[in-house]
Amino acid sequence: MLQHRVKSIGKILLLAPQQIEPSPFQARTNFDQQEIARLALSIAQNGLLQPVTVRKVQNGRYQLIAGERRLRACKLAGLTEIPAILCDYEDDQTAALGLLENVQRQGLDPFEQARGIKEVIALWGCTQEEAARRLGIAQPTLNNKLRLLALTAQQQEYCVAHGLTERHARAVLRLPAEQQRTQALEQFVKQSMNARQADAYVERLLTDKPRHRHAIPMVRDVRIFVNTINRAVRLMVDAGVPASTKRTEGEGYVEYTVHIPTATSASS
């Protein structure tokens, strides 16, 4: 295997791309390959204008802190050496810097942002309030992003695939049932709703409750109902009305037939 020589230029190293491991704290899961290809063409023509950032790990290797897109583009462009800024960061700093770079440069989708923030909070072992301060994000903004993770993985994928915004996703969180949320997202896409229209649609779902007919109270104790029928029939018999009942029991039900002669038939 060809060994690449590492030249130290102040705080800048020239590293072979193969020496740089990907960051385990990378929040981004999807990369636009066409965009990477365009960046690779630019790097091939003009060189890498902004070095990637790395930290040293075991066995003389380096771990990427920031610059995943640039590193991929350099590999695609066929560069044998790329400039890298060497930093001495702990895991929590590495995770935060990687997340911030993605947020500030080529934006993550809302769910990647939320997962990245959640992982950073777990790594730091801090409160959401402290994380918001350290990440430079308003706490309500951070809380709203984390709320997005209440959607199922399928719902998150649907939002990303159909270009729905964070506000679209937050709108359906007001709906209590998973199926309602899925159906609402589908309607957003079907009707090409913008975020404002999506908010209004969900508001209508919450306020326009279907009108129900008055429900007939269910008899909790069948015996009470049966005794009531028997008592009523006895009263009619005592009053001279030749009423009668027929009881049939089936699997899981009791059927009563009450025969009450009309005045005409009773007198005939």
XYZ file of C-alpha atoms in Angstrom:
268
model
C 0.000 0.000 0.000
C 1.332 3.422 -0.949
C 2.342 5.411 2.120
C 1.545 9.128 1.983
C 3.875 11.605 3.623
C 2.317 14.105 6.037
C 3.755 17.600 5.833
C 3.165 19.937 8.726
C 2.545 23.528 7.580
C 1.898 25.441 10.791
C -1.556 24.308 11.832
C -2.270 22.980 8.348
C -1.548 19.392 7.339
C -1.500 17.935 3.854
C -3.223 14.572 4.210
C -4.164 11.787 1.876
C -7.962 11.469 1.785
C -7.588 7.827 2.835
C -6.028 8.967 6.111
C -9.190 10.811 7.154
C -11.963 8.841 8.810
C -15.547 10.107 8.694
C -16.944 11.722 11.797
C -19.066 9.424 13.975
C -21.070 12.519 14.921
C -22.155 13.413 11.393
C -25.823 14.384 11.562
C -26.358 14.421 7.812
C -27.526 11.137 6.329
C -28.288 12.257 2.765
C -25.850 13.956 0.393
C -26.790 15.460 -2.965
C -24.537 13.575 -5.373
C -24.974 16.126 -8.159
C -23.914 18.867 -5.806
C -20.871 16.823 -4.735
C -20.002 16.344 -8.424
C -20.221 20.101 -9.100
C -18.032 20.804 -6.074
C -15.523 18.168 -7.249
C -15.278 19.880 -10.642
C -14.639 23.236 -8.978
C -11.957 21.718 -6.714
C -10.279 20.016 -9.687
C -10.088 23.356 -11.479
C -9.331 25.704 -8.573
C -8.118 23.519 -5.717
C -9.699 23.239 -2.260
C -10.055 26.852 -1.122
C -11.191 26.008 2.426
C -9.392 23.194 4.283
C -11.327 20.509 6.101
C -10.967 20.286 9.878
C -9.625 17.140 11.554
C -8.382 15.794 14.864
C -5.752 13.134 15.402
C -6.827 9.638 16.447
C -4.954 6.365 16.923
C -2.596 4.690 14.467
C -1.547 7.935 12.817
C -4.981 8.519 11.380
C -7.226 11.545 11.502
C -10.926 11.981 12.097
C -13.006 14.528 10.273
C -14.543 17.297 12.348
C -15.977 19.499 9.614
C -15.998 19.323 5.818
C -17.726 16.075 4.844
C -18.935 17.469 1.510
C -15.494 18.861 0.709
C -13.787 15.582 1.596
C -16.157 13.586 -0.625
C -15.651 16.038 -3.466
C -11.845 15.846 -3.107
C -11.986 12.070 -3.363
C -14.208 12.329 -6.425
C -11.829 14.855 -7.984
C -8.940 12.409 -7.488
C -6.838 14.588 -5.172
C -3.994 12.689 -3.523
C -3.449 15.312 -0.815
C -5.833 17.810 0.728
C -5.221 20.609 3.256
C -6.609 19.986 6.718
C -6.651 22.120 9.846
C -5.519 20.054 12.820
C -7.471 20.715 16.026
C -7.469 19.124 19.439
C -11.149 18.687 20.257
C -12.993 16.374 22.593
C -16.021 14.385 21.445
C -18.556 16.987 22.615
C -16.768 19.798 20.766
C -16.432 17.666 17.637
C -20.126 16.808 17.596
C -21.187 20.406 18.123
C -18.863 21.795 15.454
C -19.989 19.226 12.898
C -23.620 20.043 13.588
C -23.071 23.794 13.439
C -21.212 23.571 10.157
C -24.061 21.683 8.553
C -26.689 24.036 9.927
C -24.802 27.163 8.889
C -23.591 25.951 5.491
C -25.555 23.400 3.518
C -28.662 23.030 5.673
C -29.654 19.681 7.036
C -33.255 18.685 6.615
C -35.292 19.475 9.765
C -35.204 15.901 11.033
C -31.435 15.550 10.608
C -31.078 18.780 12.569
C -33.337 17.450 15.311
C -31.464 14.135 15.536
C -28.133 15.950 15.582
C -29.267 18.240 18.393
C -30.605 15.297 20.373
C -27.295 13.456 20.021
C -25.298 16.531 21.066
C -27.494 17.006 24.156
C -26.965 13.350 25.101
C -23.212 13.707 24.531
C -22.996 16.845 26.632
C -25.359 15.484 29.288
C -26.933 18.904 29.648
C -30.385 20.472 29.653
C -32.094 21.764 26.518
C -31.658 25.283 27.840
C -27.876 24.822 28.192
C -27.648 23.152 24.778
C -29.498 26.053 23.165
C -27.040 28.496 24.714
C -23.981 26.519 23.633
C -25.303 25.998 20.113
C -26.350 29.627 19.766
C -29.984 28.681 19.141
C -33.007 30.224 20.857
C -34.485 27.705 23.275
C -38.016 27.778 21.737
C -36.407 27.091 18.343
C -34.443 24.156 19.746
C -37.543 22.771 21.489
C -39.581 23.027 18.291
C -36.912 21.137 16.355
C -36.792 18.335 18.913
C -40.599 18.023 18.795
C -40.307 16.923 15.160
C -38.928 13.589 16.322
C -42.431 12.736 17.585
C -43.306 11.941 13.959
C -42.684 8.363 12.870
C -39.716 7.502 10.661
C -42.105 6.964 7.741
C -43.711 10.367 8.263
C -40.299 12.026 8.433
C -39.222 10.344 5.209
C -42.472 11.401 3.539
C -41.894 15.047 4.502
C -38.345 15.033 3.117
C -39.281 13.178 -0.069
C -42.084 15.626 -0.876
C -40.290 18.812 0.129
C -42.508 19.640 3.100
C -41.065 22.234 5.450
C -40.445 22.150 9.183
C -43.600 24.211 9.642
C -45.643 21.626 7.720
C -44.290 18.936 10.034
C -44.995 20.972 13.171
C -48.565 21.590 12.021
C -49.510 17.896 12.099
C -48.034 17.474 15.579
C -51.203 19.156 16.843
C -53.204 16.133 15.704
C -53.459 13.430 18.380
C -53.460 10.260 16.255
C -50.693 8.885 14.029
C -53.132 8.067 11.216
C -54.533 11.613 11.301
C -51.030 13.009 10.957
C -50.229 10.780 7.990
C -53.472 11.676 6.240
C -52.886 15.387 6.837
C -49.372 15.191 5.365
C -50.776 13.445 2.307
C -53.356 16.203 1.888
C -50.643 18.871 2.142
C -48.919 17.268 -0.831
C -52.065 16.423 -2.796
C -53.403 19.974 -2.522
C -49.964 21.668 -2.794
C -50.539 23.531 0.470
C -48.031 26.083 1.672
C -47.206 26.250 5.384
C -49.929 28.796 6.158
C -52.557 26.704 4.379
C -51.357 23.603 6.207
C -51.812 25.354 9.576
C -55.329 26.399 8.582
C -56.163 22.870 7.396
C -55.117 21.343 10.718
C -57.049 24.027 12.599
C -60.194 23.051 10.691
C -59.643 19.397 11.543
C -59.415 20.281 15.223
C -62.422 22.623 15.331
C -64.861 21.096 12.826
C -65.834 18.079 14.878
C -68.437 15.805 13.258
C -71.940 16.008 14.672
C -73.198 12.798 16.178
C -76.756 11.701 16.661
C -77.868 11.220 20.207
C -76.594 7.821 21.126
C -78.937 5.327 22.698
C -77.602 4.480 26.152
C -76.305 0.950 26.287
C -77.855 -1.439 28.831
C -75.067 -2.458 31.148
C -76.973 -5.251 32.871
C -79.085 -7.391 30.563
C -80.948 -8.834 33.536
C -82.351 -5.422 34.431
C -83.666 -5.058 30.889
C -85.198 -8.565 30.917
C -86.835 -8.034 34.314
C -88.290 -4.745 33.078
C -89.905 -6.511 30.104
C -91.278 -9.293 32.276
C -92.699 -6.822 34.774
C -94.377 -4.820 32.025
C -95.940 -7.951 30.517
C -97.230 -9.072 33.939
C -98.855 -5.703 34.477
C -100.626 -6.015 31.124
C -101.800 -9.548 31.931
C -103.049 -8.409 35.342
C -104.964 -5.652 33.571
C -106.678 -8.178 31.315
C -104.484 -7.831 28.235
C -103.419 -11.309 27.042
C -99.821 -10.314 26.363
C -97.121 -12.960 26.098
C -93.369 -13.203 25.608
C -91.091 -15.636 23.859
C -87.473 -15.857 24.907
C -84.732 -17.307 22.712
C -81.130 -17.550 23.806
C -78.323 -17.734 21.280
C -74.554 -17.586 21.460
C -73.804 -14.180 22.912
C -77.357 -12.821 22.792
C -80.895 -13.087 24.233
C -83.844 -12.486 21.925
C -87.268 -11.496 23.338
C -90.487 -11.421 21.321
C -93.374 -9.647 23.029
C -96.884 -10.341 21.663
C -99.494 -7.732 22.604
C -102.924 -8.120 20.972
C -104.588 -4.942 19.776
C -107.950 -3.967 21.244
C -109.763 -5.316 18.191
C -108.097 -8.726 18.177
C -108.422 -9.091 21.954
C -112.163 -8.627 21.893
C -112.793 -10.938 18.940
